[in-house]
Amino acid sequence: MPDDVETIKNEALKELESIGEVKRLDEWRVAYLGRSGRLTAVLRTLGALPLEERRALGQRANEAKTALEEALAQREGVIREQEMAQSVAAGRIDVTLPGRSAPLGRLHPSTQMVREICDAFVTMGFQVVEGPEVEWDYYNFEALNIPKDHPARDMWDTLWITPPSESERPMLLRTHTSPMQVRVMEKTRPPVRVVVPGKCYRYEATDATHESQFYQIEGLAVDENITFADLKGTLYQFAQRIFGQGRKVRFRCDYFPFVEPGVDMSIDCFFCEGSGCRICKDSGWIEIMGAGMVHPNVLRKVGYDPEVYTGFAFGMGPERIAMLKYGIDDIRLFYANDLRFLRQF
Ligand code: DAH
């Protein structure tokens, strides 16, 4: 004879109260409401009872069943809420834990130097323009007053894409940024004031002071009445900005086919203040760029009348300038991608 419905119900409810985990609820459900559960056993006996009894017991058993099902649903809700609260508490973010900082990138020292130099000229009214690294022989040499077979070509060891011996229109990796002088003048009328930063390439054995790829910054100013005094004044201002107020500058004759007269510019050695050291090779002076008055042949090539227009040009290597500024003794460091070096800038 199965237990009394009330007894089963009370025991079931009591047991349910003591359950604290969702997975144990199912065991409870099987024990009371499952196919061979205790309440189900009562319902199974109904068929054998006389009508009156069957009705009465059936009603009580069904009420008990509904009550247990409701209690189960409610208990499950309570337990799930508790479990959620527990897991939130356990997984809580500790806001006092010190953060792990994400590694931050930075600008390459060459890029920093290029920007610093360009900025110095931008404040003096120059525009920044860029041009192709793969260049025609025409712009790299020909239009710069360096004709084919001219001995001055030896000044630039060239990486050819199609050499002059193989092509009517030879192509190369630009050996300097000077070709942009011609490209800019071809497209604009004076006044012209531009600086051109960019990568250059040379067929060169690398050593501490030579790389086969490096940056240059070219400058060009063309207008009526531009004189050598403008060149000196502009480059003097530049030297003050990059190397410090009070820096002295020195100009000496030099030869570049696309300028006349051509000069190289030095600053007084800021390591030894001019008394002589390893950096300035005991001369007291450090050479930092080539410059000069734009050659009339170059102006003619782009259709500028050299009787009306004059100009000055200059070219420098920002890596070399960074080496001087920061005491870096090997230019190859700029392209070696050694983080120990790069992180210092
Ligand atoms: N292009 C020259 C070089 O690579 C540097 C230079 C010298 C540029 C004199 C100039 C200049 O514009 O006037 O060696």
PDB file of N, CA and C in Angstrom, residues 262-330:
ATOM      1  N   GLY A 262      78.474  75.726 -55.837  1.00  0.00           N
ATOM      2  CA  GLY A 262      78.055  74.673 -54.922  1.00  0.00           C
ATOM      3  C   GLY A 262      78.851  74.777 -53.631  1.00  0.00           C
ATOM      4  N   VAL A 263      78.235  74.395 -52.534  1.00  0.00           N
ATOM      5  CA  VAL A 263      78.926  74.492 -51.242  1.00  0.00           C
ATOM      6  C   VAL A 263      78.625  73.255 -50.398  1.00  0.00           C
ATOM      7  N   ASP A 264      79.441  73.092 -49.356  1.00  0.00           N
ATOM      8  CA  ASP A 264      78.978  72.215 -48.290  1.00  0.00           C
ATOM      9  C   ASP A 264      78.895  73.053 -47.032  1.00  0.00           C
ATOM     10  N   MET A 265      77.937  72.688 -46.198  1.00  0.00           N
ATOM     11  CA  MET A 265      77.726  73.477 -44.995  1.00  0.00           C
ATOM     12  C   MET A 265      78.146  72.679 -43.776  1.00  0.00           C
ATOM     13  N   SER A 266      78.876  73.330 -42.882  1.00  0.00           N
ATOM     14  CA  SER A 266      79.268  72.694 -41.628  1.00  0.00           C
ATOM     15  C   SER A 266      78.760  73.521 -40.467  1.00  0.00           C
ATOM     16  N   ILE A 267      78.646  72.879 -39.311  1.00  0.00           N
ATOM     17  CA  ILE A 267      78.349  73.616 -38.077  1.00  0.00           C
ATOM     18  C   ILE A 267      79.527  73.429 -37.140  1.00  0.00           C
ATOM     19  N   ASP A 268      79.690  74.345 -36.213  1.00  0.00           N
ATOM     20  CA  ASP A 268      80.811  74.175 -35.281  1.00  0.00           C
ATOM     21  C   ASP A 268      80.508  72.996 -34.356  1.00  0.00           C
ATOM     22  N   CYS A 269      81.528  72.226 -34.045  1.00  0.00           N
ATOM     23  CA  CYS A 269      81.347  70.956 -33.338  1.00  0.00           C
ATOM     24  C   CYS A 269      80.763  71.190 -31.931  1.00  0.00           C
ATOM     25  N   PHE A 270      79.572  70.597 -31.718  1.00  0.00           N
ATOM     26  CA  PHE A 270      78.924  70.832 -30.414  1.00  0.00           C
ATOM     27  C   PHE A 270      79.376  69.842 -29.357  1.00  0.00           C
ATOM     28  N   PHE A 271      80.240  68.919 -29.733  1.00  0.00           N
ATOM     29  CA  PHE A 271      80.804  68.027 -28.716  1.00  0.00           C
ATOM     30  C   PHE A 271      81.955  68.714 -27.993  1.00  0.00           C
ATOM     31  N   CYS A 272      82.850  69.334 -28.810  1.00  0.00           N
ATOM     32  CA  CYS A 272      84.039  69.932 -28.201  1.00  0.00           C
ATOM     33  C   CYS A 272      83.995  71.446 -28.270  1.00  0.00           C
ATOM     34  N   GLU A 273      82.861  71.982 -28.759  1.00  0.00           N
ATOM     35  CA  GLU A 273      82.725  73.436 -28.914  1.00  0.00           C
ATOM     36  C   GLU A 273      83.847  74.024 -29.764  1.00  0.00           C
ATOM     37  N   GLY A 274      84.326  73.222 -30.685  1.00  0.00           N
ATOM     38  CA  GLY A 274      85.294  73.758 -31.641  1.00  0.00           C
ATOM     39  C   GLY A 274      86.754  73.534 -31.308  1.00  0.00           C
ATOM     40  N   SER A 275      87.029  72.925 -30.148  1.00  0.00           N
ATOM     41  CA  SER A 275      88.442  72.770 -29.787  1.00  0.00           C
ATOM     42  C   SER A 275      89.082  71.537 -30.437  1.00  0.00           C
ATOM     43  N   GLY A 276      88.245  70.667 -31.017  1.00  0.00           N
ATOM     44  CA  GLY A 276      88.797  69.486 -31.695  1.00  0.00           C
ATOM     45  C   GLY A 276      88.540  68.208 -30.930  1.00  0.00           C
ATOM     46  N   CYS A 277      87.898  67.231 -31.589  1.00  0.00           N
ATOM     47  CA  CYS A 277      87.628  65.937 -30.943  1.00  0.00           C
ATOM     48  C   CYS A 277      87.489  64.854 -32.012  1.00  0.00           C
ATOM     49  N   ARG A 278      87.144  63.647 -31.535  1.00  0.00           N
ATOM     50  CA  ARG A 278      87.028  62.508 -32.440  1.00  0.00           C
ATOM     51  C   ARG A 278      85.894  62.722 -33.456  1.00  0.00           C
ATOM     52  N   ILE A 279      84.785  63.311 -32.965  1.00  0.00           N
ATOM     53  CA  ILE A 279      83.602  63.475 -33.819  1.00  0.00           C
ATOM     54  C   ILE A 279      83.889  64.413 -34.994  1.00  0.00           C
ATOM     55  N   CYS A 280      84.585  65.528 -34.715  1.00  0.00           N
ATOM     56  CA  CYS A 280      84.855  66.499 -35.790  1.00  0.00           C
ATOM     57  C   CYS A 280      86.241  66.261 -36.394  1.00  0.00           C
ATOM     58  N   LYS A 281      86.809  65.136 -36.074  1.00  0.00           N
ATOM     59  CA  LYS A 281      88.148  64.765 -36.559  1.00  0.00           C
ATOM     60  C   LYS A 281      89.138  65.914 -36.347  1.00  0.00           C
ATOM     61  N   ASP A 282      89.051  66.505 -35.164  1.00  0.00           N
ATOM     62  CA  ASP A 282      89.961  67.565 -34.741  1.00  0.00           C
ATOM     63  C   ASP A 282      89.903  68.838 -35.567  1.00  0.00           C
ATOM     64  N   SER A 283      88.834  68.956 -36.397  1.00  0.00           N
ATOM     65  CA  SER A 283      88.767  70.164 -37.221  1.00  0.00           C
ATOM     66  C   SER A 283      87.926  71.249 -36.551  1.00  0.00           C
ATOM     67  N   GLY A 284      87.102  70.851 -35.570  1.00  0.00           N
ATOM     68  CA  GLY A 284      86.201  71.820 -34.944  1.00  0.00           C
ATOM     69  C   GLY A 284      84.908  72.021 -35.730  1.00  0.00           C
ATOM     70  N   TRP A 285      84.803  71.403 -36.928  1.00  0.00           N
ATOM     71  CA  TRP A 285      83.621  71.574 -37.780  1.00  0.00           C
ATOM     72  C   TRP A 285      83.037  70.229 -38.193  1.00  0.00           C
ATOM     73  N   ILE A 286      81.715  70.178 -38.309  1.00  0.00           N
ATOM     74  CA  ILE A 286      81.039  68.959 -38.758  1.00  0.00           C
ATOM     75  C   ILE A 286      80.205  69.282 -39.988  1.00  0.00           C
ATOM     76  N   GLU A 287      80.463  68.533 -41.076  1.00  0.00           N
ATOM     77  CA  GLU A 287      79.738  68.790 -42.313  1.00  0.00           C
ATOM     78  C   GLU A 287      78.336  68.189 -42.224  1.00  0.00           C
ATOM     79  N   ILE A 288      77.316  68.973 -42.557  1.00  0.00           N
ATOM     80  CA  ILE A 288      75.970  68.405 -42.458  1.00  0.00           C
ATOM     81  C   ILE A 288      75.156  68.393 -43.754  1.00  0.00           C
ATOM     82  N   MET A 289      75.560  69.136 -44.775  1.00  0.00           N
ATOM     83  CA  MET A 289      74.799  69.037 -46.035  1.00  0.00           C
ATOM     84  C   MET A 289      75.511  69.688 -47.209  1.00  0.00           C
ATOM     85  N   GLY A 290      75.002  69.361 -48.407  1.00  0.00           N
ATOM     86  CA  GLY A 290      75.443  70.021 -49.627  1.00  0.00           C
ATOM     87  C   GLY A 290      74.380  71.026 -50.036  1.00  0.00           C
ATOM     88  N   ALA A 291      74.806  72.083 -50.725  1.00  0.00           N
ATOM     89  CA  ALA A 291      73.841  73.109 -51.135  1.00  0.00           C
ATOM     90  C   ALA A 291      74.426  73.931 -52.271  1.00  0.00           C
ATOM     91  N   GLY A 292      73.655  74.873 -52.749  1.00  0.00           N
ATOM     92  CA  GLY A 292      74.180  75.742 -53.795  1.00  0.00           C
ATOM     93  C   GLY A 292      73.074  76.498 -54.501  1.00  0.00           C
ATOM     94  N   MET A 293      73.477  77.355 -55.462  1.00  0.00           N
ATOM     95  CA  MET A 293      72.500  78.087 -56.275  1.00  0.00           C
ATOM     96  C   MET A 293      72.148  77.214 -57.477  1.00  0.00           C
ATOM     97  N   VAL A 294      70.857  77.067 -57.732  1.00  0.00           N
ATOM     98  CA  VAL A 294      70.397  76.164 -58.794  1.00  0.00           C
ATOM     99  C   VAL A 294      71.066  76.526 -60.130  1.00  0.00           C
ATOM    100  N   HIS A 295      71.630  75.526 -60.772  1.00  0.00           N
ATOM    101  CA  HIS A 295      72.367  75.742 -62.018  1.00  0.00           C
ATOM    102  C   HIS A 295      71.419  76.208 -63.132  1.00  0.00           C
ATOM    103  N   PRO A 296      71.848  77.215 -63.914  1.00  0.00           N
ATOM    104  CA  PRO A 296      70.983  77.704 -65.005  1.00  0.00           C
ATOM    105  C   PRO A 296      70.531  76.587 -65.950  1.00  0.00           C
ATOM    106  N   ASN A 297      71.362  75.599 -66.151  1.00  0.00           N
ATOM    107  CA  ASN A 297      70.973  74.486 -67.037  1.00  0.00           C
ATOM    108  C   ASN A 297      69.764  73.723 -66.500  1.00  0.00           C
ATOM    109  N   VAL A 298      69.701  73.620 -65.169  1.00  0.00           N
ATOM    110  CA  VAL A 298      68.567  72.915 -64.550  1.00  0.00           C
ATOM    111  C   VAL A 298      67.294  73.743 -64.728  1.00  0.00           C
ATOM    112  N   LEU A 299      67.426  75.060 -64.519  1.00  0.00           N
ATOM    113  CA  LEU A 299      66.264  75.936 -64.698  1.00  0.00           C
ATOM    114  C   LEU A 299      65.772  75.883 -66.143  1.00  0.00           C
ATOM    115  N   ARG A 300      66.709  75.901 -67.075  1.00  0.00           N
ATOM    116  CA  ARG A 300      66.337  75.874 -68.496  1.00  0.00           C
ATOM    117  C   ARG A 300      65.584  74.588 -68.834  1.00  0.00           C
ATOM    118  N   LYS A 301      66.031  73.483 -68.275  1.00  0.00           N
ATOM    119  CA  LYS A 301      65.407  72.180 -68.569  1.00  0.00           C
ATOM    120  C   LYS A 301      63.914  72.153 -68.216  1.00  0.00           C
ATOM    121  N   VAL A 302      63.542  72.935 -67.194  1.00  0.00           N
ATOM    122  CA  VAL A 302      62.125  72.918 -66.801  1.00  0.00           C
ATOM    123  C   VAL A 302      61.383  74.148 -67.333  1.00  0.00           C
ATOM    124  N   GLY A 303      62.035  74.895 -68.224  1.00  0.00           N
ATOM    125  CA  GLY A 303      61.371  76.030 -68.850  1.00  0.00           C
ATOM    126  C   GLY A 303      61.339  77.294 -68.008  1.00  0.00           C
ATOM    127  N   TYR A 304      62.207  77.368 -66.987  1.00  0.00           N
ATOM    128  CA  TYR A 304      62.320  78.626 -66.224  1.00  0.00           C
ATOM    129  C   TYR A 304      63.415  79.462 -66.880  1.00  0.00           C
ATOM    130  N   ASP A 305      63.196  80.761 -67.004  1.00  0.00           N
ATOM    131  CA  ASP A 305      64.203  81.638 -67.587  1.00  0.00           C
ATOM    132  C   ASP A 305      65.232  82.014 -66.520  1.00  0.00           C
ATOM    133  N   PRO A 306      66.489  81.550 -66.685  1.00  0.00           N
ATOM    134  CA  PRO A 306      67.499  81.824 -65.652  1.00  0.00           C
ATOM    135  C   PRO A 306      67.865  83.304 -65.547  1.00  0.00           C
ATOM    136  N   GLU A 307      67.429  84.106 -66.541  1.00  0.00           N
ATOM    137  CA  GLU A 307      67.666  85.554 -66.441  1.00  0.00           C
ATOM    138  C   GLU A 307      66.649  86.192 -65.501  1.00  0.00           C
ATOM    139  N   VAL A 308      65.515  85.510 -65.296  1.00  0.00           N
ATOM    140  CA  VAL A 308      64.447  86.052 -64.444  1.00  0.00           C
ATOM    141  C   VAL A 308      64.461  85.395 -63.062  1.00  0.00           C
ATOM    142  N   TYR A 309      64.656  84.091 -63.078  1.00  0.00           N
ATOM    143  CA  TYR A 309      64.539  83.343 -61.820  1.00  0.00           C
ATOM    144  C   TYR A 309      65.872  82.790 -61.341  1.00  0.00           C
ATOM    145  N   THR A 310      66.047  82.823 -60.042  1.00  0.00           N
ATOM    146  CA  THR A 310      67.204  82.178 -59.424  1.00  0.00           C
ATOM    147  C   THR A 310      66.690  81.382 -58.232  1.00  0.00           C
ATOM    148  N   GLY A 311      67.555  80.538 -57.713  1.00  0.00           N
ATOM    149  CA  GLY A 311      67.095  79.751 -56.569  1.00  0.00           C
ATOM    150  C   GLY A 311      68.250  79.065 -55.882  1.00  0.00           C
ATOM    151  N   PHE A 312      67.937  78.532 -54.700  1.00  0.00           N
ATOM    152  CA  PHE A 312      68.953  77.706 -54.037  1.00  0.00           C
ATOM    153  C   PHE A 312      68.377  76.346 -53.719  1.00  0.00           C
ATOM    154  N   ALA A 313      69.290  75.382 -53.568  1.00  0.00           N
ATOM    155  CA  ALA A 313      68.875  74.008 -53.271  1.00  0.00           C
ATOM    156  C   ALA A 313      69.820  73.464 -52.221  1.00  0.00           C
ATOM    157  N   PHE A 314      69.338  72.475 -51.518  1.00  0.00           N
ATOM    158  CA  PHE A 314      70.210  71.824 -50.531  1.00  0.00           C
ATOM    159  C   PHE A 314      69.756  70.388 -50.342  1.00  0.00           C
ATOM    160  N   GLY A 315      70.646  69.561 -49.830  1.00  0.00           N
ATOM    161  CA  GLY A 315      70.299  68.159 -49.601  1.00  0.00           C
ATOM    162  C   GLY A 315      71.082  67.638 -48.416  1.00  0.00           C
ATOM    163  N   MET A 316      70.378  66.867 -47.557  1.00  0.00           N
ATOM    164  CA  MET A 316      71.065  66.351 -46.360  1.00  0.00           C
ATOM    165  C   MET A 316      70.557  64.958 -46.011  1.00  0.00           C
ATOM    166  N   GLY A 317      71.322  64.261 -45.174  1.00  0.00           N
ATOM    167  CA  GLY A 317      70.934  62.921 -44.731  1.00  0.00           C
ATOM    168  C   GLY A 317      70.465  62.963 -43.287  1.00  0.00           C
ATOM    169  N   PRO A 318      69.164  62.799 -43.051  1.00  0.00           N
ATOM    170  CA  PRO A 318      68.648  62.892 -41.682  1.00  0.00           C
ATOM    171  C   PRO A 318      69.248  61.865 -40.722  1.00  0.00           C
ATOM    172  N   GLU A 319      69.589  60.670 -41.232  1.00  0.00           N
ATOM    173  CA  GLU A 319      70.222  59.697 -40.329  1.00  0.00           C
ATOM    174  C   GLU A 319      71.582  60.208 -39.852  1.00  0.00           C
ATOM    175  N   ARG A 320      72.308  60.827 -40.764  1.00  0.00           N
ATOM    176  CA  ARG A 320      73.616  61.379 -40.364  1.00  0.00           C
ATOM    177  C   ARG A 320      73.432  62.475 -39.327  1.00  0.00           C
ATOM    178  N   ILE A 321      72.388  63.258 -39.511  1.00  0.00           N
ATOM    179  CA  ILE A 321      72.129  64.336 -38.552  1.00  0.00           C
ATOM    180  C   ILE A 321      71.716  63.761 -37.203  1.00  0.00           C
ATOM    181  N   ALA A 322      70.893  62.701 -37.241  1.00  0.00           N
ATOM    182  CA  ALA A 322      70.510  62.042 -35.981  1.00  0.00           C
ATOM    183  C   ALA A 322      71.747  61.448 -35.298  1.00  0.00           C
ATOM    184  N   MET A 323      72.663  60.905 -36.090  1.00  0.00           N
ATOM    185  CA  MET A 323      73.896  60.326 -35.520  1.00  0.00           C
ATOM    186  C   MET A 323      74.684  61.386 -34.755  1.00  0.00           C
ATOM    187  N   LEU A 324      74.749  62.566 -35.362  1.00  0.00           N
ATOM    188  CA  LEU A 324      75.472  63.662 -34.700  1.00  0.00           C
ATOM    189  C   LEU A 324      74.747  64.104 -33.448  1.00  0.00           C
ATOM    190  N   LYS A 325      73.428  64.272 -33.608  1.00  0.00           N
ATOM    191  CA  LYS A 325      72.637  64.804 -32.501  1.00  0.00           C
ATOM    192  C   LYS A 325      72.632  63.868 -31.296  1.00  0.00           C
ATOM    193  N   TYR A 326      72.559  62.559 -31.556  1.00  0.00           N
ATOM    194  CA  TYR A 326      72.405  61.617 -30.447  1.00  0.00           C
ATOM    195  C   TYR A 326      73.651  60.779 -30.183  1.00  0.00           C
ATOM    196  N   GLY A 327      74.753  61.098 -30.881  1.00  0.00           N
ATOM    197  CA  GLY A 327      75.986  60.356 -30.652  1.00  0.00           C
ATOM    198  C   GLY A 327      75.901  58.893 -31.063  1.00  0.00           C
ATOM    199  N   ILE A 328      75.222  58.603 -32.187  1.00  0.00           N
ATOM    200  CA  ILE A 328      75.102  57.227 -32.696  1.00  0.00           C
ATOM    201  C   ILE A 328      76.310  56.966 -33.597  1.00  0.00           C
ATOM    202  N   ASP A 329      77.013  55.843 -33.355  1.00  0.00           N
ATOM    203  CA  ASP A 329      78.269  55.688 -34.091  1.00  0.00           C
ATOM    204  C   ASP A 329      78.195  54.723 -35.269  1.00  0.00           C
ATOM    205  N   ASP A 330      77.005  54.188 -35.576  1.00  0.00           N
ATOM    206  CA  ASP A 330      76.922  53.272 -36.717  1.00  0.00           C
ATOM    207  C   ASP A 330      75.586  53.443 -37.423  1.00  0.00           C
TER     208      ASP A 330
END
